[in-house]
Coordinates of C-alpha atoms and ligand atoms in Angstrom, one line a residue:
M14 CA -93.7 17.6 15.0
D15 CA -95.8 16.3 12.2
S16 CA -94.9 13.1 10.3
L17 CA -94.0 14.9 7.3
T18 CA -91.5 17.2 9.1
F19 CA -90.1 14.2 11.1
A20 CA -89.5 12.4 7.6
I21 CA -87.8 15.5 6.0
M22 CA -85.6 16.1 9.1
N23 CA -84.7 12.4 9.5
N24 CA -83.6 12.2 5.9
L25 CA -81.5 15.3 5.9
L26 CA -79.7 14.0 9.2
Q27 CA -79.1 10.6 7.4
E28 CA -77.7 12.6 4.4
V29 CA -75.5 14.6 6.6
E30 CA -74.3 11.3 8.3
N31 CA -73.6 9.7 4.9
S32 CA -71.6 13.0 3.6
K33 CA -69.3 12.7 6.7
A34 CA -68.5 9.2 6.2
E35 CA -67.7 10.2 2.5
I36 CA -65.6 13.1 3.5
N37 CA -63.7 10.9 5.8
N38 CA -63.1 8.0 3.4
F39 CA -62.4 10.3 0.5
S40 CA -59.6 9.2 -1.6
T41 CA -58.8 9.7 -5.5
T42 CA -56.0 8.8 -7.7
D43 CA -55.8 12.3 -9.2
K44 CA -52.7 14.0 -8.9
N45 CA -54.4 17.1 -7.4
P46 CA -56.6 15.2 -4.6
A47 CA -57.6 18.7 -2.9
E48 CA -59.1 20.3 -6.2
V49 CA -61.1 17.0 -6.9
F50 CA -62.5 17.2 -3.3
R51 CA -63.1 20.8 -3.4
I52 CA -65.3 20.3 -6.6
Q53 CA -67.1 17.3 -5.1
F54 CA -67.9 18.8 -1.7
L55 CA -67.3 22.5 -1.4
G56 CA -67.9 23.8 -4.9
S57 CA -70.9 25.5 -6.3
K58 CA -72.5 22.4 -7.4
G59 CA -71.0 20.4 -4.6
L60 CA -72.7 18.2 -1.9
I61 CA -72.7 20.8 0.9
K62 CA -74.4 23.5 -1.3
S63 CA -77.3 20.9 -2.3
L64 CA -77.5 19.8 1.2
M65 CA -78.1 23.8 2.0
G66 CA -80.6 24.0 -0.5
E67 CA -82.9 21.4 1.1
M68 CA -83.2 24.0 4.3
K69 CA -85.9 25.3 2.4
N70 CA -88.1 22.2 3.3
V71 CA -87.2 22.6 7.0
P72 CA -89.9 24.1 8.9
A73 CA -89.0 27.5 10.6
E74 CA -89.0 26.1 14.0
N75 CA -86.4 23.7 13.1
R76 CA -84.0 25.8 10.8
R77 CA -81.7 27.1 13.5
E78 CA -81.0 23.4 14.6
M79 CA -80.5 21.8 11.3
G80 CA -78.3 25.1 10.2
Q81 CA -76.1 24.3 13.0
V82 CA -75.7 20.6 11.8
L83 CA -75.1 21.7 8.3
N84 CA -72.6 24.4 9.2
D85 CA -70.7 21.8 11.3
L86 CA -70.5 19.3 8.1
K87 CA -69.3 22.5 6.1
L88 CA -66.4 23.1 8.8
F89 CA -65.7 19.3 8.9
A90 CA -65.3 19.5 5.1
E91 CA -63.2 22.5 4.9
N92 CA -61.0 21.2 7.5
K93 CA -60.6 17.9 5.3
Y94 CA -59.8 20.4 2.1
E95 CA -57.1 22.3 4.1
E96 CA -55.6 19.0 4.9
L97 CA -55.7 17.8 1.6
K98 CA -53.6 21.1 0.2
K99 CA -51.1 20.9 2.6
T100 CA -50.2 17.5 1.2
S101 CA -50.8 18.0 -2.5
D102 CA -49.3 21.8 -2.4
N103 CA -45.7 20.2 -2.6
G104 CA -46.8 17.6 -5.1
Q105 CA -48.2 20.2 -7.7
E106 CA -44.9 22.0 -8.2
T107 CA -43.0 18.8 -8.7
T108 CA -44.6 15.7 -10.5
G109 CA -46.4 14.6 -7.6
S110 CA -43.7 12.9 -5.5
E111 CA -42.3 14.3 -2.5
V112 CA -38.9 14.8 -3.6
D113 CA -38.0 18.2 -5.2
L114 CA -36.4 17.3 -8.4
S115 CA -35.3 20.7 -9.2
L116 CA -32.9 20.7 -6.5
P117 CA -29.2 20.2 -7.3
G118 CA -28.2 16.5 -6.5
E119 CA -25.9 15.5 -3.5
A120 CA -22.2 15.0 -4.5
L121 CA -21.1 11.8 -4.4
P122 CA -17.8 11.0 -3.0
L123 CA -15.0 10.4 -5.5
G124 CA -13.7 7.0 -5.4
S125 CA -10.3 6.0 -6.5
R126 CA -8.6 3.3 -8.4
H127 CA -6.4 0.5 -6.6
P128 CA -2.9 1.3 -6.8
I129 CA -2.4 -2.1 -8.7
S130 CA -5.0 -1.2 -11.2
I131 CA -3.4 2.3 -11.6
V132 CA 0.2 0.5 -12.5
R133 CA -1.5 -2.1 -14.4
N134 CA -3.4 0.2 -16.9
K135 CA 0.2 2.2 -17.0
I136 CA 2.0 -0.6 -17.9
I137 CA -0.7 -1.8 -20.6
S138 CA -0.6 1.7 -22.0
I139 CA 3.1 2.0 -22.5
F140 CA 3.5 -1.6 -24.5
Q141 CA 0.3 -0.7 -26.3
R142 CA 1.9 2.2 -28.0
L143 CA 4.8 -0.1 -28.8
G144 CA 2.0 -2.4 -30.8
F145 CA 1.4 -4.9 -28.1
A146 CA -2.1 -6.3 -27.7
V147 CA -3.6 -7.5 -24.3
A148 CA -4.4 -11.1 -24.1
E149 CA -6.3 -13.0 -21.0
G150 CA -7.0 -16.5 -20.0
P151 CA -8.5 -18.7 -17.4
E152 CA -7.0 -18.4 -13.9
I153 CA -7.8 -22.1 -13.4
E154 CA -5.4 -24.0 -15.7
D155 CA -4.4 -27.5 -16.5
D156 CA -1.0 -29.0 -15.8
W157 CA 0.0 -28.7 -19.4
H158 CA -0.7 -25.1 -20.1
N159 CA 0.8 -24.0 -16.9
F160 CA 4.0 -26.2 -16.6
T161 CA 4.6 -28.7 -19.1
A162 CA 4.5 -26.6 -22.2
L163 CA 6.6 -24.4 -20.6
N164 CA 9.6 -26.9 -20.2
L165 CA 8.6 -27.5 -16.5
P166 CA 8.2 -31.3 -16.9
E167 CA 6.9 -33.4 -14.0
N168 CA 9.5 -33.7 -11.1
H169 CA 11.3 -30.5 -12.5
P170 CA 12.6 -29.0 -9.5
A171 CA 11.8 -25.4 -10.5
R172 CA 7.8 -26.9 -10.1
D173 CA 8.9 -26.7 -6.4
M174 CA 9.2 -23.1 -6.4
Q175 CA 5.7 -22.5 -8.0
D176 CA 3.9 -24.7 -5.7
T177 CA 0.1 -23.6 -5.9
F178 CA -3.4 -24.7 -5.1
Y179 CA -4.8 -27.7 -6.8
V180 CA -8.7 -28.2 -7.7
S181 CA -10.0 -31.3 -5.8
Q182 CA -12.3 -32.4 -8.7
N183 CA -9.6 -32.8 -11.0
P184 CA -6.0 -33.4 -10.0
D185 CA -5.0 -31.9 -13.3
W186 CA -6.5 -28.6 -12.7
M187 CA -4.8 -25.6 -10.5
L188 CA -4.8 -22.1 -10.0
R189 CA -2.2 -20.6 -12.5
T190 CA 1.1 -19.6 -11.3
H191 CA 2.0 -17.1 -14.0
T192 CA 0.2 -15.7 -17.0
S193 CA 2.8 -17.6 -19.2
S194 CA -0.3 -19.9 -19.8
V195 CA -2.1 -17.4 -21.5
Q196 CA 0.8 -16.8 -23.7
V197 CA 1.2 -20.7 -24.3
R198 CA -2.6 -20.6 -25.4
E199 CA -2.1 -17.7 -27.9
M200 CA 1.2 -19.3 -29.5
K201 CA -1.2 -22.6 -29.9
K202 CA -3.6 -20.5 -31.8
G203 CA -0.7 -20.7 -34.8
K204 CA -1.1 -17.1 -35.7
L205 CA 2.1 -15.3 -36.3
P206 CA 3.7 -13.0 -35.5
I207 CA 2.5 -12.6 -31.9
R208 CA 3.0 -9.4 -29.8
I209 CA 1.2 -9.6 -26.8
I210 CA 1.1 -8.7 -22.9
C211 CA -0.9 -10.8 -20.3
P212 CA -1.8 -9.1 -17.4
G213 CA -3.6 -10.9 -14.7
R214 CA -3.9 -12.5 -11.2
V215 CA -1.7 -15.6 -10.4
Y216 CA -1.2 -17.8 -7.2
R217 CA 1.6 -19.5 -5.3
N218 CA 1.6 -21.5 -2.0
E219 CA 3.5 -19.1 -0.3
T220 CA 3.5 -18.2 3.6
I221 CA 2.0 -14.6 3.7
S222 CA 4.5 -11.8 4.7
A223 CA 5.5 -8.3 3.8
R224 CA 7.3 -9.6 0.8
A225 CA 5.1 -12.7 -0.4
H226 CA 1.5 -13.5 -0.9
C227 CA -0.6 -16.7 -1.9
F228 CA -1.8 -14.4 -4.9
F229 CA -0.6 -11.4 -6.7
H230 CA -0.4 -9.7 -10.3
Q231 CA 1.7 -10.1 -13.2
V232 CA 2.4 -8.8 -16.7
E233 CA 4.1 -11.1 -18.9
G234 CA 5.1 -10.4 -22.4
L235 CA 5.6 -12.1 -25.7
Y236 CA 7.0 -11.2 -29.1
I237 CA 7.5 -14.0 -31.6
A238 CA 8.4 -13.3 -35.4
S239 CA 11.0 -14.3 -37.7
D240 CA 13.9 -12.7 -36.3
V241 CA 13.6 -11.2 -33.1
S242 CA 16.8 -10.5 -31.2
F243 CA 18.1 -10.0 -27.6
A244 CA 18.9 -6.4 -28.6
D245 CA 15.1 -6.1 -29.4
L246 CA 14.3 -7.5 -26.0
K247 CA 16.7 -4.8 -24.1
Q248 CA 15.6 -1.8 -26.1
T249 CA 11.8 -2.8 -25.8
L250 CA 12.2 -3.3 -21.6
Y251 CA 14.5 -0.2 -21.5
F252 CA 11.8 1.9 -23.5
F253 CA 9.6 0.5 -20.7
V254 CA 11.3 1.4 -17.5
Q255 CA 11.9 5.1 -18.9
E256 CA 8.3 5.6 -19.5
M257 CA 7.4 4.2 -16.2
F258 CA 9.9 5.9 -14.2
G259 CA 11.5 8.6 -16.0
N260 CA 14.2 9.0 -18.7
T261 CA 17.1 9.5 -15.8
I262 CA 16.6 5.6 -14.8
K263 CA 19.3 3.4 -15.8
V264 CA 19.0 -0.2 -16.2
R265 CA 21.6 -3.5 -16.0
F266 CA 20.9 -7.1 -17.2
R267 CA 22.3 -9.9 -15.2
P268 CA 22.4 -13.4 -16.5
S269 CA 19.7 -15.6 -14.8
Y270 CA 18.0 -18.9 -15.3
F271 CA 14.3 -19.9 -16.3
P272 CA 13.4 -23.2 -17.7
F273 CA 11.2 -21.5 -20.6
T274 CA 13.9 -19.1 -21.7
E275 CA 17.5 -19.2 -23.0
P276 CA 19.5 -17.3 -22.6
S277 CA 17.8 -15.6 -19.4
A278 CA 18.3 -12.4 -17.7
E279 CA 17.0 -10.4 -14.9
M280 CA 16.7 -6.6 -15.2
D281 CA 17.8 -4.2 -12.5
I282 CA 17.0 -0.4 -12.6
T283 CA 18.9 2.4 -10.3
C284 CA 17.3 2.4 -6.9
L285 CA 14.5 5.2 -7.0
I286 CA 14.9 5.8 -3.5
C287 CA 18.5 7.0 -3.1
G288 CA 19.2 7.3 -7.0
G289 CA 21.8 4.9 -6.8
T290 CA 24.0 5.8 -3.7
G291 CA 22.9 3.3 -1.6
C292 CA 19.9 2.5 0.8
N293 CA 18.2 -0.3 2.8
V294 CA 15.7 -0.8 -0.3
C295 CA 18.5 -1.5 -2.6
K296 CA 20.4 -3.2 0.3
H297 CA 23.1 -0.8 -0.4
T298 CA 23.8 -1.8 -3.8
G299 CA 22.0 1.1 -5.7
W300 CA 20.2 -1.4 -7.8
V301 CA 16.7 -3.0 -7.4
E302 CA 15.5 -6.1 -9.7
I303 CA 12.2 -5.4 -11.3
L304 CA 11.7 -8.3 -14.1
G305 CA 12.9 -11.5 -15.4
C306 CA 13.1 -12.1 -19.0
G307 CA 15.1 -14.0 -21.8
M308 CA 14.8 -15.6 -25.5
V309 CA 12.1 -18.1 -25.5
H310 CA 13.3 -21.6 -25.2
P311 CA 13.1 -23.4 -28.6
K312 CA 11.6 -26.3 -26.8
V313 CA 8.6 -24.2 -25.7
L314 CA 8.2 -22.9 -29.3
E315 CA 8.0 -26.5 -30.6
N316 CA 5.6 -27.7 -27.7
C317 CA 3.3 -25.0 -28.9
G318 CA 3.5 -25.9 -32.6
I319 CA 6.1 -23.1 -33.7
D320 CA 9.2 -23.8 -35.7
S321 CA 12.1 -22.9 -33.8
N322 CA 14.2 -22.7 -36.9
K323 CA 11.8 -20.1 -38.5
Y324 CA 10.9 -18.2 -35.5
S325 CA 12.7 -16.5 -32.4
G326 CA 11.1 -14.5 -29.7
F327 CA 11.7 -13.0 -26.3
A328 CA 9.6 -13.0 -23.0
F329 CA 9.4 -11.4 -19.9
G330 CA 7.7 -11.3 -16.7
M331 CA 7.1 -8.9 -13.9
G332 CA 4.9 -8.4 -10.7
I333 CA 2.8 -5.8 -10.6
E334 CA 2.8 -5.6 -6.9
R335 CA 6.7 -5.2 -7.1
I336 CA 6.6 -2.2 -9.6
T337 CA 3.8 -0.6 -7.3
M338 CA 5.9 -0.8 -4.3
L339 CA 8.8 0.8 -6.0
K340 CA 7.0 3.5 -7.5
Y341 CA 5.0 4.5 -4.7
Q342 CA 7.5 3.5 -1.9
I343 CA 5.1 0.9 -0.2
K344 CA 6.8 -1.4 2.2
D345 CA 4.3 -4.1 3.0
L346 CA 2.6 -6.2 0.2
R347 CA -0.2 -7.2 2.7
L348 CA -1.5 -3.6 2.4
F349 CA -2.9 -4.3 -1.1
S350 CA -5.4 -6.9 0.0
E351 CA -6.4 -5.7 3.2
N352 CA -8.9 -2.9 1.9
D353 CA -7.9 -0.5 4.4
L354 CA -9.7 2.9 3.4
R355 CA -6.8 5.0 4.9
F356 CA -4.5 3.3 2.4
L357 CA -6.7 3.2 -0.5
K358 CA -7.6 6.8 -0.2
Q359 CA -4.2 8.0 -0.6
F360 CA -4.4 7.1 -4.6
T361 CA -7.5 9.2 -5.1
S362 CA -5.7 11.9 -7.3
A363 CA -3.3 9.0 -8.9
V364 CA -5.9 8.1 -11.6
Ligands
2NL27 C1 9.6 -13.4 -13.3 C2 10.3 -13.9 -14.3 C3 9.5 -14.6 -16.7 C4 8.7 -15.4 -18.7 C5 8.7 -15.0 -17.6 C6 7.8 -16.5 -20.7 C7 6.4 -17.0 -21.3 C8 6.7 -17.9 -22.1 C9 7.6 -18.3 -22.7 C10 8.8 -17.9 -22.3 CL1 5.1 -18.3 -23.1 N1 8.8 -17.0 -21.0 N2 7.8 -15.8 -19.7 C11 10.1 -15.6 -19.1 C12 11.1 -14.9 -18.4 C13 10.9 -14.7 -17.0 O1 9.1 -14.1 -15.2 O2 10.3 -13.1 -12.3 N3 8.2 -13.0 -13.1 C14 7.6 -12.3 -12.0

């Protein structure tokens, strides 16, 4: 082999080696890498074609050998091309991702509302139809808003029944024991008349059992205007239970005592389980208690800056858990806060 032939062959073999490395390391950010590769290596103006063109400079006796080398390179490039086509073919039909966006989505399982939320929303919507607005306030309260303003001065025995949790940074702060504190805040604003309901979570220092928990949910209501009477209170609450439980329900009011109302009453409805004939839910009386109510005590009005000679009002308070237990015949209050899906799933259709 003369030195010129050697140089030509050597050069061509070097180029073949470089091309192999280039093919191996091929990468592009283009959406269609296979096509870019085909043009660069296998196309009519591609690298392999141009190397083939150099065969004319190879002496006849070395052509077979060099032809083999170039054919191998071509095969190598074709394999790479097939490989690239496989991965970019999917992409070509979509937007370059592996996900086929034209497929229908996977159905998401339908969630359900918590029974307490279902009943709270129902209570809110009934009172909204009567013109009551929803008011909210803080769960951490000070002593005045939670107790003193409501005619529960320090050392009043009723405070014992509403023992709660205190905030260690400030002995004046506690978790509210009722949402009356929200109503106190609304009265203090001084805008009259007031017609509000206050749903929310409240706390009490209770031993947890089937009937009591250290937190529960309440809806309180307050209506203050220039001549609100006990008859207004009775008719409002009667309307409420008919909407809530159906219009065959009967009610009765029993005299009671709350420091913040005078007179005070508790309202019973005919037992939903036995329809009034007597069962163990109503302790064979035919009646179940559902809420407490009364005319706002003049002292409470004065404490909140309202002239009790000009204005009167009624207030009521109910536990949402209690209403929910009656409505859905739930026997243990702890079920509401255990997050057991077997319980919660039963309310899927009760939106
Ligand atoms: C019950 C009884 C009641 C009230 C709450 C109230 C609020 C203000 C003034 C006067 Cl700001 N009263 N609320 C009145 C009577 C009863 O709740 O058994 N709740 C679960």
